[in-house]
Short mmCIF file of C-alpha atoms in Angstrom, two decimals:
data_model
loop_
_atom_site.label_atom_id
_atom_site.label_comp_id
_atom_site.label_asym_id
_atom_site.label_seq_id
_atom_site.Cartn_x
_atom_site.Cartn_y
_atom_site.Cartn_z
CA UNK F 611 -8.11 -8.50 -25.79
CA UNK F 612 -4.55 -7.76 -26.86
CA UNK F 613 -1.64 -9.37 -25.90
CA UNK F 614 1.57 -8.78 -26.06
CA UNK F 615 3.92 -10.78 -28.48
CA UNK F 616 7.00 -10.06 -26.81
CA UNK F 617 5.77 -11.38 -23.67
CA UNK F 618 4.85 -14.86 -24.87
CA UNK F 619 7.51 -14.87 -27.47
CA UNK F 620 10.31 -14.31 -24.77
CA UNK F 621 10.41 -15.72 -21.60
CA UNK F 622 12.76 -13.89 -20.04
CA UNK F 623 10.73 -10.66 -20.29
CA UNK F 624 8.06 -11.69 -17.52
CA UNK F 625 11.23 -11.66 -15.20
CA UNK F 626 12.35 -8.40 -16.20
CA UNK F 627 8.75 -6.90 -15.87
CA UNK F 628 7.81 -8.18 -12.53
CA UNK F 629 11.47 -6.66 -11.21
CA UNK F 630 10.76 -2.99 -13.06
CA UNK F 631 6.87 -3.21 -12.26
CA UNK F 632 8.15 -4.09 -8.40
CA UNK F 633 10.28 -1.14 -7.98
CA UNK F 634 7.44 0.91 -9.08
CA UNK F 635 5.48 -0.17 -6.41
CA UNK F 636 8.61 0.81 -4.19
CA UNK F 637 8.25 4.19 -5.67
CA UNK F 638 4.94 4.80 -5.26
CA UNK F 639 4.91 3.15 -1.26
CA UNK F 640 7.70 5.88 -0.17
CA UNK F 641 5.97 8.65 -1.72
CA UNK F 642 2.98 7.36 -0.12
CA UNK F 643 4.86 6.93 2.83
CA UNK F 644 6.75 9.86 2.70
CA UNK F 645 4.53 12.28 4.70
CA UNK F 646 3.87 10.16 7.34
CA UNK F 647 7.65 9.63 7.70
CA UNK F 648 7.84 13.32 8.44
CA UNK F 649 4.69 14.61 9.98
CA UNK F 650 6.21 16.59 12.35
CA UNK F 651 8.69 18.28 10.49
CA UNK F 652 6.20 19.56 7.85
CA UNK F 653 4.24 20.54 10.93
CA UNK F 654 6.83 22.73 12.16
CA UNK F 655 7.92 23.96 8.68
CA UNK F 656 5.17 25.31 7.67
CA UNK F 657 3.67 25.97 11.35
CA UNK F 658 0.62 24.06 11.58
CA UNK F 659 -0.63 21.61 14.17
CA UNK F 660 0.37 17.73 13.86
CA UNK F 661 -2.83 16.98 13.54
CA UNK F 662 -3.58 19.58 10.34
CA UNK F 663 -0.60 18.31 8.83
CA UNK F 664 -2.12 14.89 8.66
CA UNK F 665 -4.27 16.23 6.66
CA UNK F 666 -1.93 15.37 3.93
CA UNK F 667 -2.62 11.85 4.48
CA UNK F 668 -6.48 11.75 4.58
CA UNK F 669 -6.74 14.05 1.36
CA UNK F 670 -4.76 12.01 -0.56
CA UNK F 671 -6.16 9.18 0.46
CA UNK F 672 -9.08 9.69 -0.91
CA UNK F 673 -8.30 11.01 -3.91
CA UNK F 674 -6.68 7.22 -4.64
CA UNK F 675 -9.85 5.88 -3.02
CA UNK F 676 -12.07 7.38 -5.67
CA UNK F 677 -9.30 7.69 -8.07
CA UNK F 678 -8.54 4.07 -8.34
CA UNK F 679 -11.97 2.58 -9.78
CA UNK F 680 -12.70 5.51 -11.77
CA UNK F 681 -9.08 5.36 -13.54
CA UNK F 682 -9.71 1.52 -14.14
CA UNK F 683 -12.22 2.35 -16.72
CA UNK F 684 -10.72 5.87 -18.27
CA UNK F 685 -7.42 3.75 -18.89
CA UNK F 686 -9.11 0.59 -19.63
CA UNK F 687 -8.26 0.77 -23.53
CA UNK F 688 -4.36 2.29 -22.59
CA UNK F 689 -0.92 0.56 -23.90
CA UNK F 690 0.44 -0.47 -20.27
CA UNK F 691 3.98 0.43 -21.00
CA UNK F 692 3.16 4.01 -21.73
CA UNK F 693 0.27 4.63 -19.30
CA UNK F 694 2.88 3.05 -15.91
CA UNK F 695 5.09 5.42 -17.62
CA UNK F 696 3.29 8.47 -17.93
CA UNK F 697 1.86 7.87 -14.33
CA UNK F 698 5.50 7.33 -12.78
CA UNK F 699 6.89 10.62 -14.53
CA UNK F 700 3.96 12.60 -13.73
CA UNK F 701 4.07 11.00 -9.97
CA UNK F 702 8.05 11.93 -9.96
CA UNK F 703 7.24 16.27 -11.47
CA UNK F 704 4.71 16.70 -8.78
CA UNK F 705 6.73 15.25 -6.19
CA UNK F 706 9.53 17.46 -7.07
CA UNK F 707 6.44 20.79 -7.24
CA UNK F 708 5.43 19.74 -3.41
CA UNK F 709 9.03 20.15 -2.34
CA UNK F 710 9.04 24.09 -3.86
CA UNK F 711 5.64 24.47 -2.12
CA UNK F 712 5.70 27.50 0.39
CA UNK F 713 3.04 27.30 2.33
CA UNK F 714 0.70 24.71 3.96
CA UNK F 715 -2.56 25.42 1.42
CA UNK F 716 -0.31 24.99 -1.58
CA UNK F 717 1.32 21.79 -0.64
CA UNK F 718 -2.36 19.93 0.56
CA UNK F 719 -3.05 21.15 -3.60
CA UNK F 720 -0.33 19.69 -4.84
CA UNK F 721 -0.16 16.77 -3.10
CA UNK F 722 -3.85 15.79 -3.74
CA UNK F 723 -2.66 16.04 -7.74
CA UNK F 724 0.97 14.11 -6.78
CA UNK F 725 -0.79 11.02 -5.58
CA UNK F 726 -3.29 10.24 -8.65
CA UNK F 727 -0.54 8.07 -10.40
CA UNK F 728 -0.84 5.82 -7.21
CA UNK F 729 -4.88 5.28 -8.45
CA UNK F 730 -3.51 4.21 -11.41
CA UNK F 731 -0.39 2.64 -11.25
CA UNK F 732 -0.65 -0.22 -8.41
CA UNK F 733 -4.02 -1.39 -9.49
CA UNK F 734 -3.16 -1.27 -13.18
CA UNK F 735 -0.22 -2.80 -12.86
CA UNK F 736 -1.39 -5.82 -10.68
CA UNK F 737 -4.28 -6.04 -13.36
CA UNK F 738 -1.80 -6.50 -16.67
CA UNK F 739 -0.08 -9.47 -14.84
CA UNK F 740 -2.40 -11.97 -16.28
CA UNK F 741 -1.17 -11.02 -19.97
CA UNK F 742 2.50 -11.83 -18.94
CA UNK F 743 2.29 -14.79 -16.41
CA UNK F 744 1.32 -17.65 -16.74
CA UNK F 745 -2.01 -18.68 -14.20
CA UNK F 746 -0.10 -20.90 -12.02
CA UNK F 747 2.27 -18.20 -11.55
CA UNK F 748 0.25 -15.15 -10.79
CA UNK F 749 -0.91 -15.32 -6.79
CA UNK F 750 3.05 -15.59 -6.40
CA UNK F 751 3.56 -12.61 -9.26
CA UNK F 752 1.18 -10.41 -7.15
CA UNK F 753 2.61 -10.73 -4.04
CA UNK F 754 6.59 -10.15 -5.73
CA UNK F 755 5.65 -7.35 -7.37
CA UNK F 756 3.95 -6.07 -4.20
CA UNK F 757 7.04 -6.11 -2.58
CA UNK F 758 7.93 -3.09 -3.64
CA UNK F 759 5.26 -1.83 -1.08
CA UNK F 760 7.14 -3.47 1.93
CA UNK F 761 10.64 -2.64 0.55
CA UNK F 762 10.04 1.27 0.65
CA UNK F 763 8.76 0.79 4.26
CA UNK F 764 12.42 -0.84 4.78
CA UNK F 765 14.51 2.03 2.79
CA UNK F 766 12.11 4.66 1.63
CA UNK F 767 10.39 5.42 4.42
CA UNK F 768 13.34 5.55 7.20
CA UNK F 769 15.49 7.46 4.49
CA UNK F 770 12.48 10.11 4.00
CA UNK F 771 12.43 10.18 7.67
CA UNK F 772 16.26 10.67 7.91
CA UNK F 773 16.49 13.26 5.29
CA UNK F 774 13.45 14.98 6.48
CA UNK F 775 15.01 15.18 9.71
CA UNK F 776 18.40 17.02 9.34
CA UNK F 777 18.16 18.53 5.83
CA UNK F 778 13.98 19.43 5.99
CA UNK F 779 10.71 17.52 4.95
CA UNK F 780 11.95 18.89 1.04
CA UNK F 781 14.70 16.47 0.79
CA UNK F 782 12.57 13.83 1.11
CA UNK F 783 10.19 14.85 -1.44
CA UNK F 784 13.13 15.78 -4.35
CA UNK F 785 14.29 11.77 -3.40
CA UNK F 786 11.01 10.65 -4.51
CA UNK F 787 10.93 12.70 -7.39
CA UNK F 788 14.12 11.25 -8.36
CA UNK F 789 13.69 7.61 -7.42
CA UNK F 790 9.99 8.13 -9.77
CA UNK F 791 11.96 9.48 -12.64
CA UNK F 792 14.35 6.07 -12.68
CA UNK F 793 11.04 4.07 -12.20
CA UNK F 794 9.76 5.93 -15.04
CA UNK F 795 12.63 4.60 -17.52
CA UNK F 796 13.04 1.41 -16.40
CA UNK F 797 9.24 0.47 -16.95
CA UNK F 798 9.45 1.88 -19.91
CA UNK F 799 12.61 -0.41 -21.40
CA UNK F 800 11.30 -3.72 -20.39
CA UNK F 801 7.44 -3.31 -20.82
CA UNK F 802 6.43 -4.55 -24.08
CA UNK F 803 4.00 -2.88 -25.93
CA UNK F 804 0.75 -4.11 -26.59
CA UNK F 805 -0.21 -4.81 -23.34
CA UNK F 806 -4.10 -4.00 -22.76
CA UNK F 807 -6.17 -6.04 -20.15
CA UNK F 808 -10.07 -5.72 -21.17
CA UNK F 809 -11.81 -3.27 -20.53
CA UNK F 810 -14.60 -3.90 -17.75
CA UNK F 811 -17.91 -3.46 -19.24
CA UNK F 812 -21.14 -1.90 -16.83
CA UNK F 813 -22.16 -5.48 -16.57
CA UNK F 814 -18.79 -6.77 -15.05
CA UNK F 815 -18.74 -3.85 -12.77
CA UNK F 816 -22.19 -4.81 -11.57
CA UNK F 817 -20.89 -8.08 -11.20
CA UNK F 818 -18.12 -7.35 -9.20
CA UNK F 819 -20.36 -5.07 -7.06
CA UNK F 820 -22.89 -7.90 -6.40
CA UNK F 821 -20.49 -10.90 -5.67
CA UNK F 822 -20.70 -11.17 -1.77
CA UNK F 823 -17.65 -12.77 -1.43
CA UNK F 824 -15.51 -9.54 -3.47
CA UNK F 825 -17.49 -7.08 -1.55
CA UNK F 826 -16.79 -8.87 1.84
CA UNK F 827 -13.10 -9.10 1.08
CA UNK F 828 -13.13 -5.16 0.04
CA UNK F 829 -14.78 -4.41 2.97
CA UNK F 830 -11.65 -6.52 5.00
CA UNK F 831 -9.40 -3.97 3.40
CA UNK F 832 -10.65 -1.07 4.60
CA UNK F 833 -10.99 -2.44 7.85
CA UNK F 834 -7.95 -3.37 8.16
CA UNK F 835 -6.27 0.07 6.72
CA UNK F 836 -8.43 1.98 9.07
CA UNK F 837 -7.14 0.48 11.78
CA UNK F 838 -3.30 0.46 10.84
CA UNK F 839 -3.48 4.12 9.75
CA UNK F 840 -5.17 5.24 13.19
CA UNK F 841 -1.56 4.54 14.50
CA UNK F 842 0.71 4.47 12.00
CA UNK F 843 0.11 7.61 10.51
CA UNK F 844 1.50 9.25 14.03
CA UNK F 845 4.30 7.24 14.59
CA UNK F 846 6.48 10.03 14.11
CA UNK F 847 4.98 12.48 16.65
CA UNK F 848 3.97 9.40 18.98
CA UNK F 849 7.83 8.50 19.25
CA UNK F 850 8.56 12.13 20.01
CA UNK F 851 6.07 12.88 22.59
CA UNK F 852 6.65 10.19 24.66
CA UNK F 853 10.04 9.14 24.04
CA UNK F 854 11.79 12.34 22.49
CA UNK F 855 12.68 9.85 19.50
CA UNK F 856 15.67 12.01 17.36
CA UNK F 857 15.46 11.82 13.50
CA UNK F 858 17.81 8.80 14.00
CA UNK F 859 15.87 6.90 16.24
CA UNK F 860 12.92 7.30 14.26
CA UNK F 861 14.75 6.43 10.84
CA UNK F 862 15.93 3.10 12.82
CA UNK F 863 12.58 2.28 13.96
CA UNK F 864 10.87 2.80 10.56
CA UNK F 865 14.23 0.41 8.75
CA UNK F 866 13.25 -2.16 11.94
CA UNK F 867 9.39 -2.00 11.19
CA UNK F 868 9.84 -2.50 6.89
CA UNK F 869 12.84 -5.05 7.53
CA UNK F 870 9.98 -7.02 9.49
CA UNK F 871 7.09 -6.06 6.52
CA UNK F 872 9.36 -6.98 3.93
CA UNK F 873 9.74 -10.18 5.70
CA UNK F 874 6.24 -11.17 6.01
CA UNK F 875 6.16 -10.54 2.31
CA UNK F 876 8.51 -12.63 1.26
CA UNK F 877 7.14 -15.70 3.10
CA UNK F 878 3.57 -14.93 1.93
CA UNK F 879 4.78 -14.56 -2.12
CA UNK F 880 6.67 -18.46 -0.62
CA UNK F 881 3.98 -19.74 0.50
CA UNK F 882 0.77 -18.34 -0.25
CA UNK F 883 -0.20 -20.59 -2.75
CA UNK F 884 0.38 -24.14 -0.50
CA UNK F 885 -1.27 -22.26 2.51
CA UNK F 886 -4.30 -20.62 -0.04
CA UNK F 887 -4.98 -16.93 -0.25
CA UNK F 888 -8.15 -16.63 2.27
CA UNK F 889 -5.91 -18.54 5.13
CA UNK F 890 -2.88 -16.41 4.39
CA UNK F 891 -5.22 -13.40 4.91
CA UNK F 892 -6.19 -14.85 8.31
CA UNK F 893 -2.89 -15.24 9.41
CA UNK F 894 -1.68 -11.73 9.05
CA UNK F 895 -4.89 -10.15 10.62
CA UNK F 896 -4.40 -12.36 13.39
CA UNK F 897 -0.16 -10.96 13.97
CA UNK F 898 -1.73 -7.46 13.38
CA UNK F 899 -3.86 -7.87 15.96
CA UNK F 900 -1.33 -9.25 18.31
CA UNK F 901 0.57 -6.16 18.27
CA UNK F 902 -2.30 -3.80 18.91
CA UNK F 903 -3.24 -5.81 22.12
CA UNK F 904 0.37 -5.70 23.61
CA UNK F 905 1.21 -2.44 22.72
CA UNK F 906 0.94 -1.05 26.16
CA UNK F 907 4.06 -3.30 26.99
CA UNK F 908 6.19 -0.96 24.62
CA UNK F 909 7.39 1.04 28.04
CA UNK F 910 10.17 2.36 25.61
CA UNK F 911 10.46 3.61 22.01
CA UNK F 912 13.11 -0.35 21.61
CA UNK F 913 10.45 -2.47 23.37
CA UNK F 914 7.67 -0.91 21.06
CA UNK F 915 9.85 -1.59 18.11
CA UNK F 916 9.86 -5.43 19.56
CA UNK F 917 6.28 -5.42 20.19
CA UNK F 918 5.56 -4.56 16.20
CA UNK F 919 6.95 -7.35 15.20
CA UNK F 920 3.60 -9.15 14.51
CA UNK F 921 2.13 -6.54 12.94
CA UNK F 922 5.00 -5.59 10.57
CA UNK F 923 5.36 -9.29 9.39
CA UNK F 924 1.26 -8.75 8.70
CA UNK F 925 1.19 -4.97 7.27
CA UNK F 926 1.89 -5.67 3.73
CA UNK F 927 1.65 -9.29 3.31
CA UNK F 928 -2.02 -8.87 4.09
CA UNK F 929 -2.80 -6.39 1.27
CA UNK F 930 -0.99 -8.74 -0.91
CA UNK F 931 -2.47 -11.73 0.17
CA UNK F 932 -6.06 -10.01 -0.59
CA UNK F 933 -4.93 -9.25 -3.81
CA UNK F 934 -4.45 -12.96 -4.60
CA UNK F 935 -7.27 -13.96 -2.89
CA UNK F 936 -9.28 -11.65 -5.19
CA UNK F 937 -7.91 -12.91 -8.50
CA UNK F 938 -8.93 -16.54 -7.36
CA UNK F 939 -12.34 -15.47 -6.36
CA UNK F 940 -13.05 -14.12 -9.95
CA UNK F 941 -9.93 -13.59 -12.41
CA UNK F 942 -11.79 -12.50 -15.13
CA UNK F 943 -13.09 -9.04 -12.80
CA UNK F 944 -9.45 -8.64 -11.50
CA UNK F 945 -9.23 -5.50 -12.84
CA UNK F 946 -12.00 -4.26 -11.22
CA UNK F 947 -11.57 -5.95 -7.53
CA UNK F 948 -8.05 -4.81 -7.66
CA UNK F 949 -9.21 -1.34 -8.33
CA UNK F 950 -11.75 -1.22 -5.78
CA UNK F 951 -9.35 -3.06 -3.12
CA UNK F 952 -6.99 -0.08 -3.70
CA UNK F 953 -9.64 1.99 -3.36
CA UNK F 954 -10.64 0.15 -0.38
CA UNK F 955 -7.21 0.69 1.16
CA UNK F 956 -6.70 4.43 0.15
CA UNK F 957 -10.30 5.14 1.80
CA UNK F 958 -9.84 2.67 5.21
CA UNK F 959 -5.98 4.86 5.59
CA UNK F 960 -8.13 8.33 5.00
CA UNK F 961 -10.46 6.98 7.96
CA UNK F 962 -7.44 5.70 9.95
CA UNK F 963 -5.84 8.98 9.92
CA UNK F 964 -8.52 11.01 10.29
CA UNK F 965 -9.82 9.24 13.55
CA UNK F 966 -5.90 8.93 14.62
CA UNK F 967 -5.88 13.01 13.87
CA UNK F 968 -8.88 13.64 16.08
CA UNK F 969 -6.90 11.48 19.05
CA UNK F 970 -3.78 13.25 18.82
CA UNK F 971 -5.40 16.76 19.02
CA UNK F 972 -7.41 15.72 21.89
CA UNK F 973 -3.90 14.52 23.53
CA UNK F 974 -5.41 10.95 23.75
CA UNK F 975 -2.33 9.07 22.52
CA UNK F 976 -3.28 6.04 24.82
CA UNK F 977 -6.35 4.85 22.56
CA UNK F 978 -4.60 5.02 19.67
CA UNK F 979 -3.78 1.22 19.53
CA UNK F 980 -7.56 0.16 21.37
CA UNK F 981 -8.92 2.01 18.33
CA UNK F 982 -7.19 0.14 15.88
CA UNK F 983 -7.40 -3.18 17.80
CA UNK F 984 -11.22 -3.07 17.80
CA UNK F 985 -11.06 -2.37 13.99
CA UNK F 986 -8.45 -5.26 13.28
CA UNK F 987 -11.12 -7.96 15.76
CA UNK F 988 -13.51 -6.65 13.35
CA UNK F 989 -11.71 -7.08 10.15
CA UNK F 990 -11.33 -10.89 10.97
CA UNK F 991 -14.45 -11.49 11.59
CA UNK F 992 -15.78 -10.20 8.08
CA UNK F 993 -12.26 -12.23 6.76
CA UNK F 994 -14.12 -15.35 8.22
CA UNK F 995 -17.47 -14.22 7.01
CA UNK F 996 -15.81 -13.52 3.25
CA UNK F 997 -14.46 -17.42 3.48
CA UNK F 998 -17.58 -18.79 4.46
CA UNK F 999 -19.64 -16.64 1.43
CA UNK F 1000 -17.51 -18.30 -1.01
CA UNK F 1001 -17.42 -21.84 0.47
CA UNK F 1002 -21.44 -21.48 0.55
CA UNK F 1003 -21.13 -20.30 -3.50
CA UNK F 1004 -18.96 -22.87 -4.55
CA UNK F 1005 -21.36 -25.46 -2.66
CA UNK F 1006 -24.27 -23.23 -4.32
CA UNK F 1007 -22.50 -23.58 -7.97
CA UNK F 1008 -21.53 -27.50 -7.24
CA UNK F 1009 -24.90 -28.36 -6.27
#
């Protein structure tokens, strides 16, 4: 293993890192993001259904699900700084090919090759954490850095969705492109060199694989997508089919919704470590849930907003909590749980909008949130299940 001597020798550049690797993670949420932001309008652009043009989301979905495991052992042997990079300029081009796309067909292609830097990049960069902060540092170094995640649903997301909305779906893409391109450079100045977390051999795959507790957690995460993505994937033609929602109304919804996510983040990178990782999972499934069950209250598109609350505060402080709770579990196969969990949350959003899809075309937007609800009850009780697995191994390992 290699690390890097700037790292250690400076201990300013950890600070620096986590701030560049964090608005990388920003980057890569709002392209993410960006489609769902403005569903409707690439609908209508390019005169498809809503439901086709979600198509956008499930494809590239999984091409991260599969992408994100597979690229943690192609890149295993790869200098960090240029491989986060590479992936953020290549991530910022192909953003700025989809917006010159003319048709449907073409943008689905391009877009299934724009998101493969967000296989690499998220995992990869949670992985290389362990090489620049110290141990008693790094649940709270996951979740900052993860931030970035619940920032772009605060200003990427409702900007794409303004943009989109009075200049065209284009705009929205060439902002990505150019936020990916200042990503790119700033990585690249404060990343030192050197930095290569081990390679996972077969047998620390198959160890990851067969630990009960890892799989249990994975399997949490793609619960827990699915159900989110059933919903949130149609926000934008939800609001404006049964509340006419204009571009601004949507944009204000989607700053209301991150402001809250970005929130819940904050306190969970606070507070995760006093409250432990597998409790501070708990907690946000739980305020996830919450919403789901009361969203038949939201009579209007401003009640809705107040009855997401809970589940904003939960949305991204739960993928970061599981990404701390997996490093505990088993540090030394973090680069492969992280993988897979990304994986895990690329595939559970391709299921999520796929099912969502089916409900939309049908005209069914009232079981949108039972859908997800039943998911979410079903996500906690594997949480609890995960919890107990480990608490029965440590007793196993203690014994």
């Amino acid at each position: 293993m290699t690390t890097a001597p700037a790292a250690s020798a400076d201990p300013t550049t950890p600070r620096g890192v986590l701030w560049a690797l964090m608005f990388g993670n920003f980057v890569i949420g709002t392209g993410i993001m960006v489609v769902a932001g403005t569903l409707d309008v690439i609908a209508g652009s390019l005169e498809v259904s809503v439901g086709a043009a979600g198509q956008l989301i499930s494809a590239g979905a999984i091409v991260v699900a599969v992408g994100a495991p597979l690229f943690a052992t192609l890149v295993a042997g790869f200098d960090r700084r240029r491989l986060l990079t590479l992936s953020l300029l290549w991530y910022a081009l192909a953003h700025l090919a989809c917006a010159a796309m003319p048709t449907f067909g073409s943008l689905l292609t391009v877009r299934i090759l724009a998101v493969i830097p967000a296989a690499i990049f998220t995992p990869q960069a949670a992985s290389c954490l362990g090489l620049l902060v110290p141990l008693h540092r790094r649940g709270r170094a996951i979740t900052f850095i993860f931030l970035g995640w619940s920032i772009a649903s605060v200003l990427g997301m409702p900007i794409g969705a303004l943009l989109g909305g009075f200049f065209g779906w284009r705009s929205a893409f060439v902002l990505v492109a150019l936020i990916g391109a200042i990503s790119a450079v700033w990585v690249w100045r404060t990343m030192p060199d050197g930095v290569k977390p081990p390679a996972l051999s077969l047998a620390a795959w198959g160890e990851t694989v067969r630990s009960k507790p890892l799989m249990l957690c994975i399997a949490v995460t793609v619960l827990f997508a699915a159900s989110q993505f059933t919903l949130l994937s149609y926000f934008a033609p939800y609001f404006k089919t049964l509340y006419a929602a204009t571009p601004t109304e949507l944009s204000l919804f989607f700053a209301w919704f991150g402001a809250f996510g970005f929130i819940g983040n904050t306190v969970m990178s606070r507070y995760i470590e006093k409250v432990g990782a597998s409790a501070s999972v708990m907690v946000a499934l739980f305020f996830m849930a919450l919403s789901l069950l009361l969203w038949p209250l939201g009579t209007s598109m401003w009640l809705t907003a107040l009855v997401a609350v809970p589940w904003a505060l939960g949305m991204f402080a739960s993928n970061s909590a599981q990404q701390a709770r997996l490093v505990s579990i088993a540090p030394t196969l973090a680069s492969g749980s992280i993988a897979l969990n990304s994986s895990g949350m690329y595939a559970g959003q391709a299921i999520g909008a796929a099912g969502g899809g089916w409900l939309v075309a049908t005209g069914d937007l009232d079981s949108l949130n039972w859908i997800a609800l039943a998911g979410m009850l079903v996500a906690i009780a594997v949480s609890a299940w995960a919890t107990r697995s480990l608490a029965d191994a440590s007793t196993l390992r203690s014994a």
